[in-house]
CSV table of C-alpha atoms and ligand atoms in Angstrom, one decimal:
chain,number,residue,atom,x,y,z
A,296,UNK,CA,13.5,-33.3,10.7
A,297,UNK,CA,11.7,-32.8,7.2
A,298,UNK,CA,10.2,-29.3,6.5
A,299,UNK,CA,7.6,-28.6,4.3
A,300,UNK,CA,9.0,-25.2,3.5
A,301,UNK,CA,11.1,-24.9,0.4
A,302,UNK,CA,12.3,-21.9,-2.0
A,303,UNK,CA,11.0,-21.5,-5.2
A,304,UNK,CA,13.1,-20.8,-8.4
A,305,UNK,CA,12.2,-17.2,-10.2
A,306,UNK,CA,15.2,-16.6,-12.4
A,307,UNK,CA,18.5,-18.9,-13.4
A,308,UNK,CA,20.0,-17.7,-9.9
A,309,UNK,CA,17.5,-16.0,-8.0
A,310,UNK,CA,15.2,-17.9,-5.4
A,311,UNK,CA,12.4,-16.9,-3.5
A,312,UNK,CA,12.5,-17.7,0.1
A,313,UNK,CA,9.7,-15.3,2.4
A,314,UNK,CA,6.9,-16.8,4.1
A,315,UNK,CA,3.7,-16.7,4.0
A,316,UNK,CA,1.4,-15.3,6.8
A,317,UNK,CA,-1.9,-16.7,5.7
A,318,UNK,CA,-4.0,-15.6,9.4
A,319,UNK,CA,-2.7,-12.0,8.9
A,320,UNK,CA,-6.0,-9.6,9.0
A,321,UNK,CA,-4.7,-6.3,10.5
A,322,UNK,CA,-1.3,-5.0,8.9
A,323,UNK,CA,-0.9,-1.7,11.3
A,324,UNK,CA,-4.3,-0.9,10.7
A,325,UNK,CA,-4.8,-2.3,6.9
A,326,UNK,CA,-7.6,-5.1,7.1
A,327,UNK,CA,-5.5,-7.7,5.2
A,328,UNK,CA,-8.7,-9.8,4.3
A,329,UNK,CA,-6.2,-12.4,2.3
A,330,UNK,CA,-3.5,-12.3,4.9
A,331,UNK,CA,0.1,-11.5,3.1
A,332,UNK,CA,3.3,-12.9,2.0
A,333,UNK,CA,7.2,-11.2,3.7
A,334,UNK,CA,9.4,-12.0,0.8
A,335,UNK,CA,12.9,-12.4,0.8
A,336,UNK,CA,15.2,-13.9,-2.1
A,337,UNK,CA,17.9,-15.6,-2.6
A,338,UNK,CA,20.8,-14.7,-4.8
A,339,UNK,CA,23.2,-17.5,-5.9
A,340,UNK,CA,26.6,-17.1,-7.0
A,341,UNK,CA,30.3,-17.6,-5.6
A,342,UNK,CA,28.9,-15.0,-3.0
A,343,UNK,CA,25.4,-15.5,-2.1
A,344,UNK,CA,23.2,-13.0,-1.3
A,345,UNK,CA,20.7,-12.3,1.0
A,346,UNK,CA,17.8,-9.6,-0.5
A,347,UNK,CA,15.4,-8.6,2.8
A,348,UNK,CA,14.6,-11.0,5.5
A,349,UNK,CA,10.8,-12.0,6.8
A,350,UNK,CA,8.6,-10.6,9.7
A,351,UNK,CA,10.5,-12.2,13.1
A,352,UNK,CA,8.3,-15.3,13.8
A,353,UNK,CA,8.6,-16.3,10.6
A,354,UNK,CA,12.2,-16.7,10.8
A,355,UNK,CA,12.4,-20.7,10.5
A,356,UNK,CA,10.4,-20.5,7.5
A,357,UNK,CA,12.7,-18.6,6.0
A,358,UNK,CA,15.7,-20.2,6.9
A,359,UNK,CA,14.0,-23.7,6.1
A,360,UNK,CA,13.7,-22.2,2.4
A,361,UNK,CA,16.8,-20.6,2.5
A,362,UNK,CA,18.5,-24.2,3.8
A,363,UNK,CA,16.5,-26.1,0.7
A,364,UNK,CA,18.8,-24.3,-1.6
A,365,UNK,CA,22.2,-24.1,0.5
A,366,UNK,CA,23.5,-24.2,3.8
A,367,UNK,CA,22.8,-20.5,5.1
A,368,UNK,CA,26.4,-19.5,6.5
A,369,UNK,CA,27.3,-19.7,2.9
A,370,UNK,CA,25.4,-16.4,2.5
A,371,UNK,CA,28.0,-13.8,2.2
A,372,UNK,CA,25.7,-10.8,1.8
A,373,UNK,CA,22.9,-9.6,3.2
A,374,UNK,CA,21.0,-6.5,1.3
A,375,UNK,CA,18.3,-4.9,3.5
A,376,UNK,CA,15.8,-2.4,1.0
A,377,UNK,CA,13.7,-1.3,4.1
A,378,UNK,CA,14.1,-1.5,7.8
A,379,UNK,CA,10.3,-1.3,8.9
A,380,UNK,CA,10.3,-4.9,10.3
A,381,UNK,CA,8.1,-6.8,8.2
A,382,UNK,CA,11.2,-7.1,6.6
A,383,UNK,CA,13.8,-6.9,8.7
A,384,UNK,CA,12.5,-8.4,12.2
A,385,UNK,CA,14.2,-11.1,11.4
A,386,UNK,CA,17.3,-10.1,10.2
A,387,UNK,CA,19.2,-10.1,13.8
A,388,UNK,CA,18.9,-13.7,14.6
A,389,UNK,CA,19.8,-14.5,11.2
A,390,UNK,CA,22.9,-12.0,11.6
A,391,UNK,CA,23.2,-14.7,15.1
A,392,UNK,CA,23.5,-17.4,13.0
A,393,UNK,CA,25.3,-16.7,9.9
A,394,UNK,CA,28.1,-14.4,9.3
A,395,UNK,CA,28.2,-12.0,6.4
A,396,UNK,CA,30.9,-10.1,4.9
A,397,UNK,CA,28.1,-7.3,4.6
A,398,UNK,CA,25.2,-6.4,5.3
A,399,UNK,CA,24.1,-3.5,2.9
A,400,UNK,CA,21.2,-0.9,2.8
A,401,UNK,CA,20.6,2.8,2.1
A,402,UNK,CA,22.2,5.6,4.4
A,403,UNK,CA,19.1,6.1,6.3
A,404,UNK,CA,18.2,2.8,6.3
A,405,UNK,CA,21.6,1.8,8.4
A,406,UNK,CA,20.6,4.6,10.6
A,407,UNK,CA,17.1,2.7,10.7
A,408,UNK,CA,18.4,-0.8,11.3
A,409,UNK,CA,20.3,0.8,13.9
A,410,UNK,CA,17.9,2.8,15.7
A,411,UNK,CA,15.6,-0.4,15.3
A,412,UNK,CA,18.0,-3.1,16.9
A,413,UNK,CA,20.6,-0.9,19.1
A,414,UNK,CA,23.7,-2.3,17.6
A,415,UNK,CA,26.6,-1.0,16.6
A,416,UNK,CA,27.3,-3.4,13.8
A,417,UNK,CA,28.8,-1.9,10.9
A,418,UNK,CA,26.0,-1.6,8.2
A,419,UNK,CA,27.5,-0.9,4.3
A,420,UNK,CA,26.0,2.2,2.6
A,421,UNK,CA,24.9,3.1,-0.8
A,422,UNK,CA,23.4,5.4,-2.8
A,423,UNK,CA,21.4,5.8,-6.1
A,424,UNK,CA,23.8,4.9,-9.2
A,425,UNK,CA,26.0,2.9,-6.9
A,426,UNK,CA,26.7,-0.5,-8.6
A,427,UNK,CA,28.4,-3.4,-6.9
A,428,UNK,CA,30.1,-6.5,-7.4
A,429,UNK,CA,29.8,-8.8,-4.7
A,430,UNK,CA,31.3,-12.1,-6.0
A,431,UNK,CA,30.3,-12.6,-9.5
A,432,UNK,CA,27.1,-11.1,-9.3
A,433,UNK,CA,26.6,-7.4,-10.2
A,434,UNK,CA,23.4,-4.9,-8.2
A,435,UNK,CA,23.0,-1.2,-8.9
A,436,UNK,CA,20.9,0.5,-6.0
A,437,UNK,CA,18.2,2.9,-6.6
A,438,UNK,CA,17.1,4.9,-3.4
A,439,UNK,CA,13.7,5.4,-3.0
A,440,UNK,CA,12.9,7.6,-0.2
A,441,UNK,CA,9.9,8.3,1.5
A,442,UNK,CA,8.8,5.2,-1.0
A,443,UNK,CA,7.4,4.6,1.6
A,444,UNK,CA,10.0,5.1,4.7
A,445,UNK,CA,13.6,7.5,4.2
A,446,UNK,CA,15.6,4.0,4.1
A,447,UNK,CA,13.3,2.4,1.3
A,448,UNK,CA,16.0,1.6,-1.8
A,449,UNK,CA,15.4,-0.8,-4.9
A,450,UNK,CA,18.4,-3.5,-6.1
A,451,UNK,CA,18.6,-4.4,-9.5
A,452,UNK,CA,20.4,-7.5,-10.5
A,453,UNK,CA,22.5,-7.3,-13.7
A,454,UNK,CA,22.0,-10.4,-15.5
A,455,UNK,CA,18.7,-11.8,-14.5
A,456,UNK,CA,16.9,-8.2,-14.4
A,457,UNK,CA,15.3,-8.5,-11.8
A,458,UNK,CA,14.2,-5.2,-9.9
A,459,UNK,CA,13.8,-6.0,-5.8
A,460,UNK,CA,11.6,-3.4,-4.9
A,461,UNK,CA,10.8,-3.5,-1.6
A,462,UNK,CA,7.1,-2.7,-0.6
A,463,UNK,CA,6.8,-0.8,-4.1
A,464,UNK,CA,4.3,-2.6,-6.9
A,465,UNK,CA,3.6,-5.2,-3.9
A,466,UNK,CA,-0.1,-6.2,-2.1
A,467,UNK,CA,-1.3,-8.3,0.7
A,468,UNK,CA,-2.1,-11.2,-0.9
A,469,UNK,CA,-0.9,-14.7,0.4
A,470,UNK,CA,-0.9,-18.1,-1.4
A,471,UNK,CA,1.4,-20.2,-3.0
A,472,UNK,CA,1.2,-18.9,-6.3
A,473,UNK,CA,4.4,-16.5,-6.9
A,474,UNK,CA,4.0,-14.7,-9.7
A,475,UNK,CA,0.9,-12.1,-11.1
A,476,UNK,CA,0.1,-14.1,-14.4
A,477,UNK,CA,-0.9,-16.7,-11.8
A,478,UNK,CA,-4.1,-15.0,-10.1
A,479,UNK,CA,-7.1,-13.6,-11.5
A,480,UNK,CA,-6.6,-10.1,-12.9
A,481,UNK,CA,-9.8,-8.3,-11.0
A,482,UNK,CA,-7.7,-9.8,-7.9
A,483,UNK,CA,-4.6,-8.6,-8.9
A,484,UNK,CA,-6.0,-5.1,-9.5
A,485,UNK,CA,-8.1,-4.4,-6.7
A,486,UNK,CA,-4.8,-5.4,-3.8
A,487,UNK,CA,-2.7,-3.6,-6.2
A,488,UNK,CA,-5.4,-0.4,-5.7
A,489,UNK,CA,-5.8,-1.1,-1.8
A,490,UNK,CA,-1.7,-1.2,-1.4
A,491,UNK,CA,-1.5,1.9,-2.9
A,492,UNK,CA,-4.3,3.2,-1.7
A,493,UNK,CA,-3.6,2.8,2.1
A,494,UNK,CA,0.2,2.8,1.6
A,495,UNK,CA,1.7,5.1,-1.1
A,496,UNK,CA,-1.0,7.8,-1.6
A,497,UNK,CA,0.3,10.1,0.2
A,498,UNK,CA,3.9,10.2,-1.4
A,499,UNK,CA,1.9,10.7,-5.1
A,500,UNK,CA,4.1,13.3,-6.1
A,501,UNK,CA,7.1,11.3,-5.5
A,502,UNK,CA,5.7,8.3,-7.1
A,503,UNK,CA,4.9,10.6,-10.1
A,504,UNK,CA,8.3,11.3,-10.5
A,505,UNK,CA,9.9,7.9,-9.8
A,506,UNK,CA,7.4,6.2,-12.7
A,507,UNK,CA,8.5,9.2,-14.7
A,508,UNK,CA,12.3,8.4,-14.6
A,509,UNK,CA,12.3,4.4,-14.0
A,510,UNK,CA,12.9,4.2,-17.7
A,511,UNK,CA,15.5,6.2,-18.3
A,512,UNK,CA,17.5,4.6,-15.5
A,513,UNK,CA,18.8,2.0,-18.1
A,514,UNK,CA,17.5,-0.9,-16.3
A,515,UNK,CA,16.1,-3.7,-18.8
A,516,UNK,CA,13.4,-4.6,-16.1
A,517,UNK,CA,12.4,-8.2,-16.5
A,518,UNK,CA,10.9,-9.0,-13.5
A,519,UNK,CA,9.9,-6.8,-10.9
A,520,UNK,CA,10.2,-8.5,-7.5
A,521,UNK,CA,8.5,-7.0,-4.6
A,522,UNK,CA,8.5,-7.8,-1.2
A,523,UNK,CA,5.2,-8.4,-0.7
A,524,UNK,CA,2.6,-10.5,-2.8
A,525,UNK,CA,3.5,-11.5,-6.2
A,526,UNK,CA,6.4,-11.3,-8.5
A,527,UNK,CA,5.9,-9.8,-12.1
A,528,UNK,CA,7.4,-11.4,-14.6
A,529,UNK,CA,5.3,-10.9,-17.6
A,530,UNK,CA,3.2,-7.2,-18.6
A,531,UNK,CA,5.2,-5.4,-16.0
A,532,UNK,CA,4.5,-2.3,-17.8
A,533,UNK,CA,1.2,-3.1,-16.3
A,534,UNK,CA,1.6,-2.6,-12.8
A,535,UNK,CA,4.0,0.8,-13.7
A,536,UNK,CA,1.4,2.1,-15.7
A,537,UNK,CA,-1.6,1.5,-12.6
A,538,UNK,CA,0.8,3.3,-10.9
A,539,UNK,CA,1.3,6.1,-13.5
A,540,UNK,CA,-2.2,6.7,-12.9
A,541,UNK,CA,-2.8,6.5,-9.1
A,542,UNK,CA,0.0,8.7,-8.7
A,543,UNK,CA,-1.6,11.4,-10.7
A,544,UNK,CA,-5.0,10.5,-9.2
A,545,UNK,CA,-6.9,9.4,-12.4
A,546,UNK,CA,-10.2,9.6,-11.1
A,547,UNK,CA,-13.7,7.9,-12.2
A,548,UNK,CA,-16.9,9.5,-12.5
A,549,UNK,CA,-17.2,7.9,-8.9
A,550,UNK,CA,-18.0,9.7,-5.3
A,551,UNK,CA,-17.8,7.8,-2.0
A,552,UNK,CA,-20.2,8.3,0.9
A,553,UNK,CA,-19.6,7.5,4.2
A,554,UNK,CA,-21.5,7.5,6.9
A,555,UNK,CA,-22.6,6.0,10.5
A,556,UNK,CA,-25.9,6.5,12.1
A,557,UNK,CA,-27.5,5.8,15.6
A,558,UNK,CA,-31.2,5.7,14.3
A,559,UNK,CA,-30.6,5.5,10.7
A,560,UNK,CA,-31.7,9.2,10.0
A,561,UNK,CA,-28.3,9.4,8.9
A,562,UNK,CA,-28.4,6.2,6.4
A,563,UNK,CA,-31.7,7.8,5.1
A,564,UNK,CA,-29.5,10.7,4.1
A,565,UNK,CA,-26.7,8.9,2.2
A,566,UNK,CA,-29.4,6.6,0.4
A,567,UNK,CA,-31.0,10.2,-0.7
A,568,UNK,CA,-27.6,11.7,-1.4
A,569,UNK,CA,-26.6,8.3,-3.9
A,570,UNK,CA,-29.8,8.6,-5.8
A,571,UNK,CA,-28.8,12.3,-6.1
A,572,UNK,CA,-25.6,11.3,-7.5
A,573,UNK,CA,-26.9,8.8,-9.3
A,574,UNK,CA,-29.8,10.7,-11.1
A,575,UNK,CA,-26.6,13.7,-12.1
A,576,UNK,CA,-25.2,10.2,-13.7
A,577,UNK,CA,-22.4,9.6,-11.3
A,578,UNK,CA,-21.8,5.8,-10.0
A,579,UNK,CA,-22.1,6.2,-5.9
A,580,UNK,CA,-20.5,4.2,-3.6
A,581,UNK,CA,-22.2,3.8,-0.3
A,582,UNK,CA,-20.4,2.5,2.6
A,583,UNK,CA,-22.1,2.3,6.6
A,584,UNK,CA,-18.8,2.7,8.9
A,585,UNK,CA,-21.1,-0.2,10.6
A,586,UNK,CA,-18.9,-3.1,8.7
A,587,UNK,CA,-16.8,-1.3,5.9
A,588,UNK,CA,-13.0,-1.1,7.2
A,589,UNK,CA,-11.6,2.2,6.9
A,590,UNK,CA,-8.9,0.7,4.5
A,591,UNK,CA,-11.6,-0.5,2.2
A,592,UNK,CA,-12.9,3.2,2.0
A,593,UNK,CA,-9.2,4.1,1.4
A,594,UNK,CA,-9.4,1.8,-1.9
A,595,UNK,CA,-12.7,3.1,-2.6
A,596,UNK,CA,-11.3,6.8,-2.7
A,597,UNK,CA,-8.3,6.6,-4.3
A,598,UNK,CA,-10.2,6.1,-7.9
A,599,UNK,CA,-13.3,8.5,-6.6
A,600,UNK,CA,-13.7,11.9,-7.8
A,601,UNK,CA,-15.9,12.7,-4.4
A,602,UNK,CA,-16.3,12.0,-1.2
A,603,UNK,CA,-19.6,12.7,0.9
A,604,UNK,CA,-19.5,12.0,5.2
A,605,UNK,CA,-22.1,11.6,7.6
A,606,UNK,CA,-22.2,11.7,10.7
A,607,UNK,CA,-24.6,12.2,13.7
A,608,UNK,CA,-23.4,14.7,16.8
A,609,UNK,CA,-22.5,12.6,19.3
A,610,UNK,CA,-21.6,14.3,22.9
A,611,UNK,CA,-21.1,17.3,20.5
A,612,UNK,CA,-18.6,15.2,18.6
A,613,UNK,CA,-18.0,13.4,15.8
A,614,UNK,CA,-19.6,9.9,15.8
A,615,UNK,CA,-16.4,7.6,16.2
A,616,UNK,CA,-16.3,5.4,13.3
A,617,UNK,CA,-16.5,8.7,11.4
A,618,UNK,CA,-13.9,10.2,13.4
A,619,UNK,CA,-11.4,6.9,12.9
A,620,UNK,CA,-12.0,7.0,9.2
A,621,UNK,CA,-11.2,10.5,9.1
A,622,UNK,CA,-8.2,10.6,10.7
A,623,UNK,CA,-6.5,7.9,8.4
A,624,UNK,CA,-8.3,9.6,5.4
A,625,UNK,CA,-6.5,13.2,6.6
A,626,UNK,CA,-3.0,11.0,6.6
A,627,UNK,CA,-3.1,9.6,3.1
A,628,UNK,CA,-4.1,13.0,1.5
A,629,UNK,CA,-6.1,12.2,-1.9
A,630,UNK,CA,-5.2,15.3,-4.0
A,631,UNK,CA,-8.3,17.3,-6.2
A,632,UNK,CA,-10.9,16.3,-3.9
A,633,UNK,CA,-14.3,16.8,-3.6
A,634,UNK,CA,-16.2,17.0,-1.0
A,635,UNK,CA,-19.3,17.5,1.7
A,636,UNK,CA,-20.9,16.4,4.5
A,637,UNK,CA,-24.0,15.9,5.9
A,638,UNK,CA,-25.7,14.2,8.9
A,639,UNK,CA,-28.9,13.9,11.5
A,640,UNK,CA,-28.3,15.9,14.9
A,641,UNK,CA,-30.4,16.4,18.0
A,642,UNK,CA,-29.9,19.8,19.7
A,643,UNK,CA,-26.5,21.4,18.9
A,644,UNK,CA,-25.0,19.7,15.6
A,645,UNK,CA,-21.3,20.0,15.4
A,646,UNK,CA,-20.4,17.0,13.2
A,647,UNK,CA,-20.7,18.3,10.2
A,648,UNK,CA,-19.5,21.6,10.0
A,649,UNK,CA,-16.7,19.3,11.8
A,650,UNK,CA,-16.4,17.4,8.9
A,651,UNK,CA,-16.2,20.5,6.8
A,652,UNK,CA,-13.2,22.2,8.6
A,653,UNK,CA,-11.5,18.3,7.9
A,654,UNK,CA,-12.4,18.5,4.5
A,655,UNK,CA,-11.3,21.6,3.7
A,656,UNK,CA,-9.1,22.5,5.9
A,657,UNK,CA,-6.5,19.5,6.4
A,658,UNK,CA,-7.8,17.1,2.7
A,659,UNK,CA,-8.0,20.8,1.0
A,660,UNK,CA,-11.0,19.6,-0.4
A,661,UNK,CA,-13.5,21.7,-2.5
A,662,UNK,CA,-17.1,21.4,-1.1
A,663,UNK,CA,-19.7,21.9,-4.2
A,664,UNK,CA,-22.7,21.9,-2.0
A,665,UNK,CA,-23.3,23.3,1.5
A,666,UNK,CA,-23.6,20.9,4.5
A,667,UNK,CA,-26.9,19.3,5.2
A,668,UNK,CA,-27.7,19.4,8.6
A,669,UNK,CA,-31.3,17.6,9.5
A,670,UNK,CA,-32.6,17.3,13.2
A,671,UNK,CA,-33.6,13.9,14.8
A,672,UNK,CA,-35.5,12.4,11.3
A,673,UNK,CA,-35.2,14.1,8.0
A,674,UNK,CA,-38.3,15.2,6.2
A,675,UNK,CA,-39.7,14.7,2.6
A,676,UNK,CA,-38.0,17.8,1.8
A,677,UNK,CA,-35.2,17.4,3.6
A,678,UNK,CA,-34.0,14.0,1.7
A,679,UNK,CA,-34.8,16.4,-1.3
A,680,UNK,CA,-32.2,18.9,-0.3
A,681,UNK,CA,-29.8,15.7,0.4
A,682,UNK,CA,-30.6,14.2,-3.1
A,683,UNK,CA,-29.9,18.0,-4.6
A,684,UNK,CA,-26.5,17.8,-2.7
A,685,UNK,CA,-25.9,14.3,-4.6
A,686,UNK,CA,-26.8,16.3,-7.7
A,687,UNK,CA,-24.6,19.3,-7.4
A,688,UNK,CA,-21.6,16.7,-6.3
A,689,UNK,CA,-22.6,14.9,-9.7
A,690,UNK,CA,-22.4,18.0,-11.4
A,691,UNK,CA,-18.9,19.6,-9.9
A,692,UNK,CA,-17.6,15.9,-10.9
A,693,UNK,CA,-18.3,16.0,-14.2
A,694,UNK,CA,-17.0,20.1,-14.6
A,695,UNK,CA,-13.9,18.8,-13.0
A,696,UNK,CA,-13.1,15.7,-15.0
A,697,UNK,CA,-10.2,16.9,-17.3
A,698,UNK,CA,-10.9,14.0,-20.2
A,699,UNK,CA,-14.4,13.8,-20.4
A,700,UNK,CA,-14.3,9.9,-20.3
A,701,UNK,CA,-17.2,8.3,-18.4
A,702,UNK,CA,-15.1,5.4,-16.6
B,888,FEO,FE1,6.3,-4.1,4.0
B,888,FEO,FE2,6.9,-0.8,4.7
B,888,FEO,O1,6.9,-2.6,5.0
């Protein structure tokens, strides 16, 4: 039977060969609004190789790409970069079907693989500086832990240059064009931002260090091939450098407020508390829980000097879209915060020094302005106090901002 799935060339003897997941729209809590791409290549040479497999239903697409180029027993060598199983659920019915020589991947990552699929099979290890030859093709390994599991590793290909980087420099972004110089740039930037945002924030510090010493690896980069989204084959100092920033949390003269509200005191105290900012000359960026995804907040903060929450007091509690956005926002741990928190109540009024002790406590935020507390509907004076927070946020922002650029 015909198949309308075939590989794409991206150098002399690399090919890609993922899938495409077009209907994704939740990726373990990521609103994936242009569903994604599981890529996998495929290495020719007089041993073929294998780099990463697809998500498991999406095996036969793969192996329909894979079998457009050559007959998939030839593949003598499988290379798994990360276990988590957008990438490797598919990798035991291939292992079924085909029979390597080796299947390679990072020490922790053949503990992963094993701890993932219970087998015994015997999984080749390597570490950073290790180079192999495997056939007449040449791969040096990188390990890239906590990038953004223990296991994740780059391979670089001698030769063609090209960097396999696993879930590193990738977005959720699927279509059939391959490569970044193919999409519109605001595109390209914004999944970049949301990828790193919701994914690699909190392992800053390492990426810090990994942009920092990427160069002096000796590795002439030519194209940097992740495993999801597009490849890079041209400015790939762009998407290093994007990175350079985000990892040392380059902010703009930005603050996010959040908020959820049951009779939209709470709204009228965000719209007060952006004019604030606004007025101190800071860009505010309003978003009701009602409709914005917590993973588009994510995005939101990882370029935002500040971030404002409201909440009413619910059964004593936080409201729960507040609570759900706080709880991811704890996890991804955006460094030289600052914060507050505000929000309408009834008769007791615990969400926001709630939100303070998150704040300050687990984001190690600094609060510039006290908590605004207003019961049932705020007053004139009260959405004076909240536009006064907005202000004094404004004005820690712009003390705070190392460079003195207004971006
Ligand atoms: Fe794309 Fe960490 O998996």
């Amino acid at each position: 039977m015909d198949t309308p799935f075939t590989a794409r060339r991206i150098t002399e003897n690399v090919w890609w060969v993922g899938a495409i997941d077009w209907d994704l729209r939740n990726f373990h809590g990521y609103l994936t609004s242009r569903g994604t791409t599981y890529n996998a290549y495929l290495i020719l040479g007089s041993e073929p190789i294998l780099v990463d497999t697809v998500r498991a239903p999406f095996y036969g697409e793969m192996i329909e790409r894979i079998r457009s180029v050559i007959d998939p027993t030839r593949i003598r060598h499988v290379i798994s970069c990360h276990a988590e199983m957008d990438h490797s659920g598919a990798l035991p019915r291939l292992l079924q079907e085909i029979t390597p020589t080796s299947v390679i991947a990072s020490t922790p990552g053949a503990k992963a693989l094993r701890e993932h699929f219970h087998w015994d099979r015997e999984v080749q290890e390597v570490k950073t500086g290790e180079r192999l030859e495997l056939g007449d093709r040449f791969l040096r390994f990188v390990e890239t832990r906590m990038l953004h599991w223990p296991d994740s590793m780059f391979a670089f290909l001698e030769g063609d240059d090209v960097l396999f980087s696993n879930d590193a420099f990738g977005m959720h972004v699927a279509g059939s064009e391959r490569f970044a110089d193919e999409l519109p740039d605001d595109l390209l930037r914004h999944e970049a931002a949301k990828y790193y945002g919701n994914i690699l924030m909190p392992f800053s510090r390492l990426v810090q260090r990994l942009t920092d010493q990427l160069p002096g690896m000796g590795l002439p980069i030519q194209v940097i091939a992740p495993d999801h989204g597009p490849l890079w084959r041209r400015d790939t100092d762009r998407i290093l450098d994007w990175y350079a920033r985000w990892a040392r949390r380059e902010t703009r003269n930005k603050a996010v407020v959040i908020y959820d509200s049951m009779w939209k005191s709470t709204t009228l105290m965000a719209r007060a508390i952006g004019e604030g900012l606004s007025l101190g000359g800071t860009k505010p960026k309003l978003m009701s829980l009602d409709g914005s995804h917590r993973s588009d907040v994510a995005t939101e903060v990882l370029e935002a000097a500040g971030l404002l929450v409201g909440s009413p007091t619910m059964n004593g509690q936080l409201y729960p879209t507040i609570a759900d956005a706080m709880t991811y926002l704890k996890g991804l741990r955006p460094a030289n915060l600052l914060g507050g928190a505000f929000g309408s109540y009834g008769w007791s009024g615990e969400a926001v020094p709630q939100i303070e002790a998150i704040l300050t406590n687990e984001m190690k935020a600094r609060l510039p302005a006290p908590g605004v507390r207003v019961r049932y509907v705020p007053t004139d004076e009260d959405l004076a106090t909240c536009r006064e927070m907005g202000a004094a946020m404004s004005a820690a922002i712009h003390e705070n901002r190392k460079d003195g650029e207004d971006r």
